[in-house]
mmCIF file of C-alpha atoms in Angstrom:
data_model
loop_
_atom_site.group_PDB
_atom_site.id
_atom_site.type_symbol
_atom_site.label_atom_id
_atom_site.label_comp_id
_atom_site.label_asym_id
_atom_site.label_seq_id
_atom_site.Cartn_x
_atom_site.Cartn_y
_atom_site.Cartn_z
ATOM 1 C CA UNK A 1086 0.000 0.000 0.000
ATOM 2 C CA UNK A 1087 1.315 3.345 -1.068
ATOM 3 C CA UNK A 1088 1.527 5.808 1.913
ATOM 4 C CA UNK A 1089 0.720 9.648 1.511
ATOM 5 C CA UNK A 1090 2.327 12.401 3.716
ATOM 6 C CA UNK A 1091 -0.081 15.349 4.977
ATOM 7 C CA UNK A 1092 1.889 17.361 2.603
ATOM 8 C CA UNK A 1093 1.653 15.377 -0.265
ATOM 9 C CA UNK A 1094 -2.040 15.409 0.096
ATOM 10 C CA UNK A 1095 -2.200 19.105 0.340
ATOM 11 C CA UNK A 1096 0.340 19.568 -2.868
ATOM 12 C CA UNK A 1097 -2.428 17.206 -4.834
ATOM 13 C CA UNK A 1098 -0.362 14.041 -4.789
ATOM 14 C CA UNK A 1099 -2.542 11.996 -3.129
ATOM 15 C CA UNK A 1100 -3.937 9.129 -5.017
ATOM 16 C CA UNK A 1101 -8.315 9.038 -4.216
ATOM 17 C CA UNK A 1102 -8.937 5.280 -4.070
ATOM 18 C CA UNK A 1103 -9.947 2.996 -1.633
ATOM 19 C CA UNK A 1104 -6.463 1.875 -0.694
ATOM 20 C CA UNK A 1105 -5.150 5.147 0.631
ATOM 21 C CA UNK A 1106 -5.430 5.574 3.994
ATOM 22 C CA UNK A 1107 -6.660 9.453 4.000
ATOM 23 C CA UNK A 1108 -9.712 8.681 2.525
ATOM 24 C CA UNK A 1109 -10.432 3.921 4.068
ATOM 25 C CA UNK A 1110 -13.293 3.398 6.257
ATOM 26 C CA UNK A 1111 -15.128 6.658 5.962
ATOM 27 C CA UNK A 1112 -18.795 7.195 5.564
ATOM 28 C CA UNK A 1113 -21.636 9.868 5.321
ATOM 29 C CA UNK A 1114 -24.823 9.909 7.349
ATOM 30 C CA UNK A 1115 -28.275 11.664 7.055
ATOM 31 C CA UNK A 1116 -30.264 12.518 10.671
ATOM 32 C CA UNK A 1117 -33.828 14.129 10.463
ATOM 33 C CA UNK A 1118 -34.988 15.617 13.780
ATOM 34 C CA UNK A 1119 -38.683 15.397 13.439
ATOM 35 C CA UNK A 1120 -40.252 18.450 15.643
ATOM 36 C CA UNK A 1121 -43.903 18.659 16.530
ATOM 37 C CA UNK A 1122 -46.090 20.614 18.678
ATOM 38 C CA UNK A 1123 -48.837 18.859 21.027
ATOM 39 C CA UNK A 1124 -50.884 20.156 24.118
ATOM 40 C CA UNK A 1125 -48.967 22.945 24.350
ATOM 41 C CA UNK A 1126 -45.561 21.325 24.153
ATOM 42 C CA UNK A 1127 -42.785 20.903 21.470
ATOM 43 C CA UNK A 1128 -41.723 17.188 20.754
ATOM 44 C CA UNK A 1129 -39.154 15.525 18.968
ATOM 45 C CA UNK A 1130 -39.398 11.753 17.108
ATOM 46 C CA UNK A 1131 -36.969 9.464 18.994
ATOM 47 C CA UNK A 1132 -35.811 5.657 17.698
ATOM 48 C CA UNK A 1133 -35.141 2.771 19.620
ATOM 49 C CA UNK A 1134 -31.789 1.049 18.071
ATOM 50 C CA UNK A 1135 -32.577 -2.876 17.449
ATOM 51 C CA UNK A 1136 -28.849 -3.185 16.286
ATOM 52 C CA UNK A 1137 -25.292 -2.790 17.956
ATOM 53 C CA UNK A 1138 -23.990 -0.235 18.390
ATOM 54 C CA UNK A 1139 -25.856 1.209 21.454
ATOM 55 C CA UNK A 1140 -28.123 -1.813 20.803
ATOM 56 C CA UNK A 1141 -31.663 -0.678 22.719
ATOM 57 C CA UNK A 1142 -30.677 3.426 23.425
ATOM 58 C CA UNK A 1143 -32.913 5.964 21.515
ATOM 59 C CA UNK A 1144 -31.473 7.988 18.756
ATOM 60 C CA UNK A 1145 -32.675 10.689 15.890
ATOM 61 C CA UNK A 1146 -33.875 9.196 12.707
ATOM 62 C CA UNK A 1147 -30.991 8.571 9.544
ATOM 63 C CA UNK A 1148 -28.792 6.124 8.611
ATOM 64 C CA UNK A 1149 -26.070 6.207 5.643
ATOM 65 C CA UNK A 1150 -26.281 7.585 1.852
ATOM 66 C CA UNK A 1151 -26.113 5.175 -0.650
ATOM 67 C CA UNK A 1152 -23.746 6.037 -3.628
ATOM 68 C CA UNK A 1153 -26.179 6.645 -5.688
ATOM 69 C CA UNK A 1154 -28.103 9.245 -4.333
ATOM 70 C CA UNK A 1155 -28.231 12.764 -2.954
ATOM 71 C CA UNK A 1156 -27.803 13.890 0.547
ATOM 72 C CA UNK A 1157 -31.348 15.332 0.435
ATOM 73 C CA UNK A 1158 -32.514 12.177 -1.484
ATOM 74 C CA UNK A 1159 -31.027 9.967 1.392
ATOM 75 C CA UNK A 1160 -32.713 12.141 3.744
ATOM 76 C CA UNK A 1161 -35.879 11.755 2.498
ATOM 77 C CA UNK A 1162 -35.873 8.150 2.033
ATOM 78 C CA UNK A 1163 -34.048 7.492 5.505
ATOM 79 C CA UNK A 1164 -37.068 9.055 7.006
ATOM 80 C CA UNK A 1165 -39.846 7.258 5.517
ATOM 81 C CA UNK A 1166 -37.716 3.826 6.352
ATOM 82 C CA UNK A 1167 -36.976 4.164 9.646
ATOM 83 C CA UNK A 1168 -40.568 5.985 10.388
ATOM 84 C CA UNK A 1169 -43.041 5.826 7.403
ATOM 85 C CA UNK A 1170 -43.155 9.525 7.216
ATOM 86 C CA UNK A 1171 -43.750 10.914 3.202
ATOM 87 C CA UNK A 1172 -43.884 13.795 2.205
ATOM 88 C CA UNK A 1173 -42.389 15.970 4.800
ATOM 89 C CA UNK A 1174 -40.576 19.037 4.088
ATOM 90 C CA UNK A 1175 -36.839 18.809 5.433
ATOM 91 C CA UNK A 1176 -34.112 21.560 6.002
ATOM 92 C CA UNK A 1177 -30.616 20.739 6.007
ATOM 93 C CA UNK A 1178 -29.319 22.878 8.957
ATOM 94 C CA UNK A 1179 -25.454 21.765 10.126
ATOM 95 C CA UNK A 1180 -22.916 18.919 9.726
ATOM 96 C CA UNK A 1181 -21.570 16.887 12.651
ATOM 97 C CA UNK A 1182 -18.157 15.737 12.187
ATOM 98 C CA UNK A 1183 -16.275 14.995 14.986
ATOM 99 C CA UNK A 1184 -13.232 12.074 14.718
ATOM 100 C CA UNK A 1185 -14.746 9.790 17.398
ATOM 101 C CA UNK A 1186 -18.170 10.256 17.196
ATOM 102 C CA UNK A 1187 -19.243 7.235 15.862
ATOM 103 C CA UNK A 1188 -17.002 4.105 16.888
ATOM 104 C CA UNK A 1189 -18.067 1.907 13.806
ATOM 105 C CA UNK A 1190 -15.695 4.313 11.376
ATOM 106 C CA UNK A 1191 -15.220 8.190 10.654
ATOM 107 C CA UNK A 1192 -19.200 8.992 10.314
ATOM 108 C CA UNK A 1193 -19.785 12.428 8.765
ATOM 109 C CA UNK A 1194 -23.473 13.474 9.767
ATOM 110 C CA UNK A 1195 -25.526 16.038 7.197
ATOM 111 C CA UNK A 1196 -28.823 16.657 9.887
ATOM 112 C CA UNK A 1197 -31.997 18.243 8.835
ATOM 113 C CA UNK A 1198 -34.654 19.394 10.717
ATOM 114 C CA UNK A 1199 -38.635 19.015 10.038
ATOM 115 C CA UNK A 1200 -41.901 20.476 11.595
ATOM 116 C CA UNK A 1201 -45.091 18.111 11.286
ATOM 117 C CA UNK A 1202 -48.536 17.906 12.838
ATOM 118 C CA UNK A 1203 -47.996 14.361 14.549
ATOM 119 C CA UNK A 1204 -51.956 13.589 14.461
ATOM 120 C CA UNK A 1205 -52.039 13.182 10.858
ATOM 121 C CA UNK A 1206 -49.319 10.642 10.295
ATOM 122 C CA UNK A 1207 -49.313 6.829 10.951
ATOM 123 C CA UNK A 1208 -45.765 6.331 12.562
ATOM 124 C CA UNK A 1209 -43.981 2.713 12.314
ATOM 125 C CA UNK A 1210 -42.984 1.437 15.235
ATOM 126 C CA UNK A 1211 -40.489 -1.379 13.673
ATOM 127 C CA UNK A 1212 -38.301 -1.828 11.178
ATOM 128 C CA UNK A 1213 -35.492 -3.696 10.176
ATOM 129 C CA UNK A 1214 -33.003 -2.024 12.447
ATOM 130 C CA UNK A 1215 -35.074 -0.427 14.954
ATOM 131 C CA UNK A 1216 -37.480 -1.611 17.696
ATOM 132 C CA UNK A 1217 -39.807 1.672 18.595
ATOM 133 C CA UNK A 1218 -40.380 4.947 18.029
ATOM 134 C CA UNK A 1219 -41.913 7.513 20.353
ATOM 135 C CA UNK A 1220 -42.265 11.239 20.998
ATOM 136 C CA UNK A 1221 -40.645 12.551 23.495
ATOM 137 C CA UNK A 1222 -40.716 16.330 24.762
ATOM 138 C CA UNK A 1223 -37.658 18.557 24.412
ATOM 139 C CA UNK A 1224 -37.159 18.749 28.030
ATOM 140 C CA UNK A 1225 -37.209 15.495 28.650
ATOM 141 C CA UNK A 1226 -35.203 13.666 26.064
ATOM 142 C CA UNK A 1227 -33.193 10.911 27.189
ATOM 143 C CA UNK A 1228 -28.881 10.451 26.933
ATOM 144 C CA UNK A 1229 -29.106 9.355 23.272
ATOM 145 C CA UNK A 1230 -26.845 7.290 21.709
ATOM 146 C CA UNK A 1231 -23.964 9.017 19.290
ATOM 147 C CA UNK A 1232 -23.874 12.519 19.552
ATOM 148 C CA UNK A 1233 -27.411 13.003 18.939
ATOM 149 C CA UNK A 1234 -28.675 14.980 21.986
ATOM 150 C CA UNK A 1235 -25.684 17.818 20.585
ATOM 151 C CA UNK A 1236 -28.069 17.352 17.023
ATOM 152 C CA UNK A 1237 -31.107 17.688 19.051
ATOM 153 C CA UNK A 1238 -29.974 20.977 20.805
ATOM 154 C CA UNK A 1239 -28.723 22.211 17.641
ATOM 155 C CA UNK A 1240 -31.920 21.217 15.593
ATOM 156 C CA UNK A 1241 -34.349 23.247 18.871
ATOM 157 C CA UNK A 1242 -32.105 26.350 17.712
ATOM 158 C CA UNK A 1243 -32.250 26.151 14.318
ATOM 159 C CA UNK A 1244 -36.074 25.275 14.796
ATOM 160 C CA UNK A 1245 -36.598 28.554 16.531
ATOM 161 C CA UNK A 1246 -34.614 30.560 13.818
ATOM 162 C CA UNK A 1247 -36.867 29.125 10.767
ATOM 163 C CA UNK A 1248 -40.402 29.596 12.601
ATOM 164 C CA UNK A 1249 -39.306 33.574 13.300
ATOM 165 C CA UNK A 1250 -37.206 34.132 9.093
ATOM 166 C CA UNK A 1251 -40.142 31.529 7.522
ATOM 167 C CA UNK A 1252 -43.299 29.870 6.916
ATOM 168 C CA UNK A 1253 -42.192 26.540 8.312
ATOM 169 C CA UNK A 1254 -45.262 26.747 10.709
ATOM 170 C CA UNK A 1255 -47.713 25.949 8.166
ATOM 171 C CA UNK A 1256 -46.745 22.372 8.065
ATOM 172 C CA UNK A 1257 -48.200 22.176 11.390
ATOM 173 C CA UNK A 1258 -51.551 23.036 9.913
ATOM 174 C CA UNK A 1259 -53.263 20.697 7.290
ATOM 175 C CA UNK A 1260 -55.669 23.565 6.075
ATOM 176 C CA UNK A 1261 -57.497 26.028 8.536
ATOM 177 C CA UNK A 1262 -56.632 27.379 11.580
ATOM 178 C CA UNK A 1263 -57.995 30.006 14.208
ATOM 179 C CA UNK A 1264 -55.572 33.474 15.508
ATOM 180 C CA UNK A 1265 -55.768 32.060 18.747
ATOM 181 C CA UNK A 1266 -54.435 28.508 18.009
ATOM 182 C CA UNK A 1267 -51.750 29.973 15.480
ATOM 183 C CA UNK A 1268 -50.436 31.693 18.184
ATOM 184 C CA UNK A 1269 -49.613 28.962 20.702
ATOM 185 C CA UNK A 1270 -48.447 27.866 18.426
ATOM 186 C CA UNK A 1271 -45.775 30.409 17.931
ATOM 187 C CA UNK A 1272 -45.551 30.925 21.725
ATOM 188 C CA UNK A 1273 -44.524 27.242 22.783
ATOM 189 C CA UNK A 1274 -41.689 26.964 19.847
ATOM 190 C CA UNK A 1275 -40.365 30.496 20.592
ATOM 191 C CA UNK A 1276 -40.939 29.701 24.598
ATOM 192 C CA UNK A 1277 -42.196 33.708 24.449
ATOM 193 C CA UNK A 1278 -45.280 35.617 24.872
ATOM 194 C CA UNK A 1279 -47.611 38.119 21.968
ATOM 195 C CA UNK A 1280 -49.524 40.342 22.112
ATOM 196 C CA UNK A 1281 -52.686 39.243 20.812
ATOM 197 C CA UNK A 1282 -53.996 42.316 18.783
ATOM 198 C CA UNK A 1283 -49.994 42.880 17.939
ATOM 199 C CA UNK A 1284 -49.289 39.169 16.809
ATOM 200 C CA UNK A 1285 -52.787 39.047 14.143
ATOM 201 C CA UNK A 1286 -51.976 42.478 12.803
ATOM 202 C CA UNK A 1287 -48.518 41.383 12.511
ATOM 203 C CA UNK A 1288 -48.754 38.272 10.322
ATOM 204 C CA UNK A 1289 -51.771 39.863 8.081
ATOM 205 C CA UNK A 1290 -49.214 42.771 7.215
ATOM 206 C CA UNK A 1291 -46.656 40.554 5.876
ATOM 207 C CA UNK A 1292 -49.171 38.423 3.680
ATOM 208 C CA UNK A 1293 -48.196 35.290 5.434
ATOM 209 C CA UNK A 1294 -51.812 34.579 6.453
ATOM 210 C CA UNK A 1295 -55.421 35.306 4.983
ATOM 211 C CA UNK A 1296 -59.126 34.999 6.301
ATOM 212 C CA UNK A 1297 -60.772 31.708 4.719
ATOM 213 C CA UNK A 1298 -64.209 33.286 5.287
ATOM 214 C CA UNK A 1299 -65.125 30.239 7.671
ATOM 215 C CA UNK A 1300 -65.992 30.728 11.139
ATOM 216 C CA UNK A 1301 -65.877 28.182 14.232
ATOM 217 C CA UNK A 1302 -68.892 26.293 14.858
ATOM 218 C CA UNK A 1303 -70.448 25.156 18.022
ATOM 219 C CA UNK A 1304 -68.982 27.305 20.441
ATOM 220 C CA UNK A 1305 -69.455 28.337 23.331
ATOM 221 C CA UNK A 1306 -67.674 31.943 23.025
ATOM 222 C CA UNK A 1307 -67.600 34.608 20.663
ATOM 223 C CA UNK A 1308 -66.823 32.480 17.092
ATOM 224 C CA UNK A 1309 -63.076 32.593 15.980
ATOM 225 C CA UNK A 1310 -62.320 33.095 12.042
ATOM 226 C CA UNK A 1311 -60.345 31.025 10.468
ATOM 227 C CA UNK A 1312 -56.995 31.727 8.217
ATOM 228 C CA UNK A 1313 -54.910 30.145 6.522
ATOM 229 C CA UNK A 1314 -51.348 30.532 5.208
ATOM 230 C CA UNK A 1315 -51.468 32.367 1.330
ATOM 231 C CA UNK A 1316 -48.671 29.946 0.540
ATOM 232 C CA UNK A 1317 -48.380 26.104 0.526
ATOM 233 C CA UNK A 1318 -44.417 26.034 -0.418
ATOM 234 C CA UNK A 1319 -42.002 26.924 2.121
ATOM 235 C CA UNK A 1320 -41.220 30.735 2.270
ATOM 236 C CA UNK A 1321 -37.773 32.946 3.555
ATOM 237 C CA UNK A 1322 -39.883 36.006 5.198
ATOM 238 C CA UNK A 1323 -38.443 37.892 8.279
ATOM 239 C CA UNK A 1324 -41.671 37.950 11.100
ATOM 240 C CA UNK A 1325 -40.412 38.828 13.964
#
């Protein structure tokens, strides 16, 4: 086996195949922390592993990318594997990439985040390398295997970031929605208060919501209208 010095690499000659030890025994990974919101509370999707290593500890959704396929295209089909979830927008948000973080091989992780109303998906709780799946709130997640509470924190942040510079909320809503419930929405992912009159006016000046005409039915207080958001495809806009 031909041997490369540091500097040879860095002066280009370096020889990329399997044999040189630079580049044996490395591997990319997809995560997807799957966020949702429920009675008031912000959850994240958790895996029990069915294989070594960490054989029974809980862990983020992912596994490896194939050669021939995409990040994003792993991503996507790593999720619907390991959960049955289709469909779901994804954001790529960091890369994890320390040495020793997996002990398998040097494991580069690519981790994406996603925002979904849990009552309207059918989870699997078993597949061929995992034995459960539950949600678990954010302040009470478990030591995960890996380095995946460090993703989890991360992912919380970057959550919080996208619900205040986007539309990633409407994915929490299949169609209609009243002020009121938008903004506990907004309140339990941001852990902060609103005004109420400031927080409507707010998000009808930007266009990011419009009345649907509907009003609630069957209740008990003074009916609420319903909105919705004016677009279906995720949007950059700067809210708060």
């Amino acid at each position: 086996m031909i041997k490369y010095s540091y500097n040879q690499f860095i002066r280009g000659e370096e020889n990329m195949d399997a044999s040189n030890p630079l580049y044996e025994n490395q591997c990319i990974h997809v995560e997807v922390v799957v966020f949702t919101v429920d009675e008031g509370k912000v959850k994240t999707l958790l895996l029990q592993r069915g294989v070594g290593p960490f054989l029974g500890e809980w862990i983020v959704p992912g596994g490896v990318v194939f050669n021939n396929e995409s990040i994003d295209e792993a991503a996507v089909r790593e999720l619907e594997e390991k959960t049955g979830l289709k469909k779901v927008f994804i954001k790529q948000f960091y890369a994890f990439g320390e040495v020793n973080r997996d002990p398998r091989m040097r494991m580069v992780s690519v981790a994406y985040l996603a925002l979904i109303d849990m009552h309207k998906v059918d989870l699997q709780h078993m597949t061929l390398k995992t034995m459960d799946s539950k949600w678990c709130d954010i302040g009470d997640i478990p030591k995960l295997a890996f380095d995946h509470n460090q993703i989890c924190d991360r992912a919380l942040e970057e959550l919080r970031h996208y619900v205040i510079n986007s539309n990633i909320v409407k994915d929490l809503f299949y169609k209609q929605f009243t002020m009121p419930e938008l903004q506990r929405v907004y309140e339990t992912i941001l852990d902060r208060k609103f005004d109420r009159r400031n927080f409507r006016r707010k998000l009808l000046s930007l266009g990011l919501v419009e009345k649907t005409g509907g009003i609630e039915e069957n209740s008990s207080h003074r009916p609420a209208e319903y909105y919705r958001f004016v677009k279906d495809e995720y949007e950059e806009i700067d809210i708060f």
